[in-house]
XYZ file of C-alpha atoms in Angstrom:
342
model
C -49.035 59.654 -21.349
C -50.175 63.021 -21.569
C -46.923 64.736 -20.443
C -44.572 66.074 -22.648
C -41.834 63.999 -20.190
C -41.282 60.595 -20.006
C -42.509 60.064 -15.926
C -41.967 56.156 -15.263
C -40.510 53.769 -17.190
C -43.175 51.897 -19.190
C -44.602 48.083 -18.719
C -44.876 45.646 -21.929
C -47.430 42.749 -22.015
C -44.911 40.910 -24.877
C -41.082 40.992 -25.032
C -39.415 43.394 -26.775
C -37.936 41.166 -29.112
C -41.572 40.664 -30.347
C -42.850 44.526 -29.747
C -40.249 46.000 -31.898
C -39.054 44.564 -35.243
C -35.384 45.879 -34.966
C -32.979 46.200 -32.071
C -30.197 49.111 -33.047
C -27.924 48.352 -30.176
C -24.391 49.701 -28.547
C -21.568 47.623 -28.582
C -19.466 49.017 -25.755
C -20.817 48.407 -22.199
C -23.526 46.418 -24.282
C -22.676 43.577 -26.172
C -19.078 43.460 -25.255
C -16.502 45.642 -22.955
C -12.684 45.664 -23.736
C -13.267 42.828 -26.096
C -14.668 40.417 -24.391
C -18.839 39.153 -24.540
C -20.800 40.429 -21.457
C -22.589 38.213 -19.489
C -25.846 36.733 -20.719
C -24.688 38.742 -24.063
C -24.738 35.931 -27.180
C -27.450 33.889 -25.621
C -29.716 37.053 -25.522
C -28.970 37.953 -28.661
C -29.015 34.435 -30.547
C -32.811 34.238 -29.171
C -33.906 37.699 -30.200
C -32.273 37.012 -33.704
C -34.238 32.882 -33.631
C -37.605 34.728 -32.879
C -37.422 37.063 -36.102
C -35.792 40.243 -34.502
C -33.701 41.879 -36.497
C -29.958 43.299 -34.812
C -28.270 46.098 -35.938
C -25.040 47.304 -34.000
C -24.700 50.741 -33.706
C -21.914 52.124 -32.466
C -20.069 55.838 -31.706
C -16.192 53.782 -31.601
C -14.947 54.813 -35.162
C -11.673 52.767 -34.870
C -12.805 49.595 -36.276
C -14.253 48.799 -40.028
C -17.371 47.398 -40.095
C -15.876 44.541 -41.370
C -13.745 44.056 -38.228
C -16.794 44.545 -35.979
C -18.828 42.017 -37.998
C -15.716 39.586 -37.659
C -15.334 40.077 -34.096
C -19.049 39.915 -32.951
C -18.921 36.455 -34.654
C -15.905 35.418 -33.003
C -17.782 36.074 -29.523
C -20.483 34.104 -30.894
C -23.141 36.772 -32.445
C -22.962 36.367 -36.089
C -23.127 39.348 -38.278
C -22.528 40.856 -41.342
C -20.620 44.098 -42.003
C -24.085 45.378 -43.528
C -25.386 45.252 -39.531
C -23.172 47.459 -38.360
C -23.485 51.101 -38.253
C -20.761 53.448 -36.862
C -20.080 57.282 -36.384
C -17.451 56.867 -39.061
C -19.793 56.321 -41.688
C -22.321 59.201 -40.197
C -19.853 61.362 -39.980
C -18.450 60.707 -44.188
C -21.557 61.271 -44.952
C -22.267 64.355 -43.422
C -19.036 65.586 -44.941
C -19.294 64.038 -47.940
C -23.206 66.600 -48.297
C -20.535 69.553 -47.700
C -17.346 68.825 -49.245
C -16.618 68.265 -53.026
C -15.516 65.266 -54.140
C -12.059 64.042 -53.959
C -11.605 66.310 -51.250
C -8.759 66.334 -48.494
C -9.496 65.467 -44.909
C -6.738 65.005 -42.327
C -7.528 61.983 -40.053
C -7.227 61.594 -36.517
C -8.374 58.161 -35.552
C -7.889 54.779 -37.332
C -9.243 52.516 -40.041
C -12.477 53.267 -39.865
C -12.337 56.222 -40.277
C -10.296 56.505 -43.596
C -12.365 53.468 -44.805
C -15.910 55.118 -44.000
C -14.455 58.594 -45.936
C -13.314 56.796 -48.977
C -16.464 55.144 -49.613
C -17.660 58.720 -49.864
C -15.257 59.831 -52.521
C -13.244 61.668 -49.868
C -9.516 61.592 -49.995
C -7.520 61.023 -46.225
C -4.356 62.159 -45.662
C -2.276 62.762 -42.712
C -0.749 65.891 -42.402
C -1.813 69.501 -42.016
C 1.011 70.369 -45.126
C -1.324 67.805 -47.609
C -3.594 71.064 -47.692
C -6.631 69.314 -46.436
C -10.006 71.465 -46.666
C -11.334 69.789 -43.421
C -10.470 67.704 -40.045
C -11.766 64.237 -38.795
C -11.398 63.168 -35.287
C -12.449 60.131 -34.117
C -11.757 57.533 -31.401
C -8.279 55.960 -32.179
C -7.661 53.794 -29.679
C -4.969 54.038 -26.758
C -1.760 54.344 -28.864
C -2.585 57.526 -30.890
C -0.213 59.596 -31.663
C 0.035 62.941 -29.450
C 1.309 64.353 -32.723
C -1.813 64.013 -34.198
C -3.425 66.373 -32.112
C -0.902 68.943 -33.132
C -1.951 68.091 -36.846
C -5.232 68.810 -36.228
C -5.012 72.204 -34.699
C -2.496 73.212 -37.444
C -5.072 72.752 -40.327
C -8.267 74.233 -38.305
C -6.089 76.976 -37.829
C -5.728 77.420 -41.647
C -9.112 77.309 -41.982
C -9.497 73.650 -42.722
C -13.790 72.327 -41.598
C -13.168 70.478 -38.196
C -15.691 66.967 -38.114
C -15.693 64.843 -35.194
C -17.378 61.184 -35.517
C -18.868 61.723 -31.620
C -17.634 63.070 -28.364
C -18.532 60.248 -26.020
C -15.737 61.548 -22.857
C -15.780 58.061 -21.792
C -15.206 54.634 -23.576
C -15.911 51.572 -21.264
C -12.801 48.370 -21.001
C -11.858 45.312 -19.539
C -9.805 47.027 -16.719
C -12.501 49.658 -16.217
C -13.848 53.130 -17.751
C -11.052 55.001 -19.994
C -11.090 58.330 -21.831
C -12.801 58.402 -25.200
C -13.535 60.576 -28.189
C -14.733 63.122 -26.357
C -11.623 64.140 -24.353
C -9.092 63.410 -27.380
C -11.837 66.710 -29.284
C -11.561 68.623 -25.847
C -7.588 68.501 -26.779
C -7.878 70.052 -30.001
C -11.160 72.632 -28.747
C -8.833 74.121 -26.458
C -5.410 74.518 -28.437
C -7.833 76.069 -31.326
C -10.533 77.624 -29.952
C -13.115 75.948 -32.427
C -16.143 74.051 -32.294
C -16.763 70.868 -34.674
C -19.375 68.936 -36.351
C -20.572 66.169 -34.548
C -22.303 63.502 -36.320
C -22.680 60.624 -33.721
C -25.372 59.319 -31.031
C -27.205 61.568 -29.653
C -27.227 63.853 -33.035
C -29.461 63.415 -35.770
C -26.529 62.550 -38.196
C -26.146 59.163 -36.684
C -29.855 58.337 -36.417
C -30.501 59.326 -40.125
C -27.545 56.644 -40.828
C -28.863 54.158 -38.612
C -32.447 54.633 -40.350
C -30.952 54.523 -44.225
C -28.918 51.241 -43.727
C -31.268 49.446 -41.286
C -34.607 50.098 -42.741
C -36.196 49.717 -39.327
C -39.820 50.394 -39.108
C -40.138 50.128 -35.325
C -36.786 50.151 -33.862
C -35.757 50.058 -30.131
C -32.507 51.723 -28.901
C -30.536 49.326 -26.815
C -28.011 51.267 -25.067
C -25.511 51.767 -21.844
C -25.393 55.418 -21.715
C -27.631 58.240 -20.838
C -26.072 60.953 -22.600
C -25.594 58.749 -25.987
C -28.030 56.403 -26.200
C -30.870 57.065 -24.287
C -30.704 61.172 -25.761
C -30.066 59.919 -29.207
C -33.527 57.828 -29.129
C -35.031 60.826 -27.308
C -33.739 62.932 -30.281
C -35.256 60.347 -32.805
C -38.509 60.273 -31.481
C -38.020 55.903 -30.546
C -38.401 53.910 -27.580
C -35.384 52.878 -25.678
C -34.235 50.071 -23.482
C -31.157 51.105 -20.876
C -29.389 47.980 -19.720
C -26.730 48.398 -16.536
C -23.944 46.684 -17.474
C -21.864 50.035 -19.036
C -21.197 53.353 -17.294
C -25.059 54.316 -16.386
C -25.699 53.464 -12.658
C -28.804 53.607 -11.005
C -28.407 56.878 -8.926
C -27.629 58.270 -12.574
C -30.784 56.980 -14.300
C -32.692 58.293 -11.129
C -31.476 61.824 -11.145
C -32.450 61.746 -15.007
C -33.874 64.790 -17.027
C -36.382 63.845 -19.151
C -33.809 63.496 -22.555
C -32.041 60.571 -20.729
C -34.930 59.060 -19.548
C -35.128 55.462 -21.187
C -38.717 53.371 -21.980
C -37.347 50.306 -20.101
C -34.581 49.397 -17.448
C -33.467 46.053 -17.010
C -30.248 44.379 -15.894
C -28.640 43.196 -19.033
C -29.634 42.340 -22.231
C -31.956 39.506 -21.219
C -34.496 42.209 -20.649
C -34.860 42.269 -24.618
C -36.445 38.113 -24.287
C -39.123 39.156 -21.388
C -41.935 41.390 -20.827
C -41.582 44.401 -18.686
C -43.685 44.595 -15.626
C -45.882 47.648 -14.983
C -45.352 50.289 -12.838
C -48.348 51.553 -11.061
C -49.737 54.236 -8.480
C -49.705 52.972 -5.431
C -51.107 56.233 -2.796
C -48.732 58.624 -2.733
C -45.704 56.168 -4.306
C -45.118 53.967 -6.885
C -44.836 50.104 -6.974
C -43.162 47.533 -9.510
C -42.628 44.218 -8.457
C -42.260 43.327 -4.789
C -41.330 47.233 -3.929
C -42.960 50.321 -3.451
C -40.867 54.063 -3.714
C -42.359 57.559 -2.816
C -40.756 60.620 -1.737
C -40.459 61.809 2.138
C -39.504 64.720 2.684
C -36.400 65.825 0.200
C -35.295 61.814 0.365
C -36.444 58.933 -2.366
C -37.723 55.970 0.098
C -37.742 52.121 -0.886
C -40.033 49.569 0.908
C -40.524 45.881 0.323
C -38.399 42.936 -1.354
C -37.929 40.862 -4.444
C -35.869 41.316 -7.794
C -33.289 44.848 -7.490
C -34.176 45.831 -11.092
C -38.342 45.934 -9.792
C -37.404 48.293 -7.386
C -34.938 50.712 -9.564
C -37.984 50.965 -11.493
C -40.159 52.227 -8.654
C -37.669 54.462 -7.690
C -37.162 56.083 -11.076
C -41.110 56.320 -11.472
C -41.076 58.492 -7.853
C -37.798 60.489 -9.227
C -38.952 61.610 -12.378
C -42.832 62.281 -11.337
C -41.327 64.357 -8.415
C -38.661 66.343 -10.920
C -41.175 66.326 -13.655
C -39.471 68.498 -16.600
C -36.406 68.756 -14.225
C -33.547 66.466 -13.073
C -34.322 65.135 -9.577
C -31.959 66.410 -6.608
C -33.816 64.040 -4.478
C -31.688 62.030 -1.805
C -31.333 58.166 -3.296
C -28.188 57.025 -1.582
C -29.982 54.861 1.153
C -32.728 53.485 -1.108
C -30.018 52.759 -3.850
C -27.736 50.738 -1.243
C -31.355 48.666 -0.150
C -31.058 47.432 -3.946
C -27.751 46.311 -4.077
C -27.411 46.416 -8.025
């Protein structure tokens, strides 16, 4: 398209498991959510993998090795290697590691992965601010950290120590529904010390530069949940993303979009990675995909027709975002959302 915004989701005439020759994915609200597989998950993935796609699991949750991860996603039934998995851990080493001398000490707030991922940088974790470490990590450490170790944190950034953070995702979906994440646990130490970190995870170009070294990908697709994470962080990257709905985006979300969040494809789940993606077209003064037709009356967003929900999102985003143009669109959804029933 000419426009320097992204104004419809786009249409392929081949799956994307044959358009693009790697698929850097989430995990959370992706492949799996507090644990467990999500539906239509390994099958998806075991196909794209069969037909010669390679799958790289990228993830901003710095808790786990990527050992663990690797041992885990084969346990559900998606085999990988600890060389598939990249996570904001090891971005964010390495960004310290380009800063800090080293055998230099960092005090650690999060969990395994973290330490783990600074090590194999030559950096030295410890876990108190009286071990005289020269900078701070924070990253996601799961629901029985410490409150202490917020405390630890703002002691040694007041002394001066660097303050890192692996990402600052707010929000971490579970099995029991959405729960705080990274994000919140930095907002903690931000407003006992008044500073700012480095962040090194999706959307920032720290984690796509990590992504790039260890996959090798030559034409990658982003396969993510979130708007503000995934969908950004291939915006950011300049590479084509594929937003599936079974995480924390929903579809009055993806509607309202600014043009940063705005993915190349929409589908339901991550069988949208084994099919092609219809087109959406001009249709008069609206949009069509599928069975439906959206346009804009008025300051409401207007559905018409039938067939499969996820044609009709697509229509709707196409009118949303060609109405907002380089804006997010204020546009009333909320009865042509309900006609979907997603």
């Amino acid at each position: 398209m000419s426009q320097q915004y992204r104004s419809r989701p786009l249409g392929s005439d081949v799956a994307l498991s044959e358009a693009y020759d790697t698929a850097l994915l989430d995990l959370d609200g992706v492949v799996y959510a507090g644990g467990h597989a999500i539906v239509h998950a390994v099958e998806s993935l075991g196909s794209a993998r069969e037909g010669g796609m390679h799958l790289a699991y990228v993830t901003n949750n710095a808790l786990r090795t990527p050992d663990a991860v690797a041992e885990h996603l084969t346990e559900l039934g998606v085999p990988a290697e600890a060389t598939d998995v990249i996570t904001s851990a090891q971005a964010v080493a390495r960004l310290m590691a380009d800063q800090l001398p080293s055998g230099a000490r960092v005090l650690v707030v999060g969990g395994e992965g973290l330490r783990v991922a600074l090590r194999e940088r030559g950096l030295v974790p410890v876990e108190s601010a009286d071990d005289d470490p020269v900078a701070v990590v924070q990253g996601f450490g799961g629901p029985d950290l410490p409150w202490g170790r917020f405390a630890e944190a703002a002691y040694a950034i007041s002394r001066g120590a660097v303050w890192f953070a692996s990402n600052t995702d707010l929000t971490i979906p579970g099995a029991r529904g959405i729960a705080p994440g990274n994000g919140a646990a930095v907002e903690v130490v931000r407003i006992a010390t008044g500073a700012e970190p480095q962040v090194a995870g999706k959307p920032l170009p720290p984690m796509h530069r990590e992504t790039v070294l260890r996959t090798g990908a030559k034409r990658p697709l982003v396969v993510g949940d979130r708007l503000d994470t995934d969908i950004e962080g291939a915006f950011n990257g300049g590479v084509d993303s594929l937003l599936v709905l079974t995480g924390v985006t929903d579809a009055a979300q993806l509607i309202a979009a600014e043009p940063r969040y705005r993915p190349t494809y929409v589908d339901r789940d991550l069988r949208g990675l084994l099919t092609e993606q219809p087109e959406v077209s001009e249709d008069g003064d609206g949009f069509r995909c599928g069975g439906w037709t959206a346009g804009v009356r008025g300051e409401v967003l207007v559905l018409d027709g039938e067939g499969d929900a996820i044609d009709g999102l697509r229509a709707l985003c196409a009118a949303a975002w060609t109405h907002a143009g380089e804006g997010a669109c204020g546009l009333d959804a909320r009865k042509a959302v309900a006609r979907l029933d997603l």
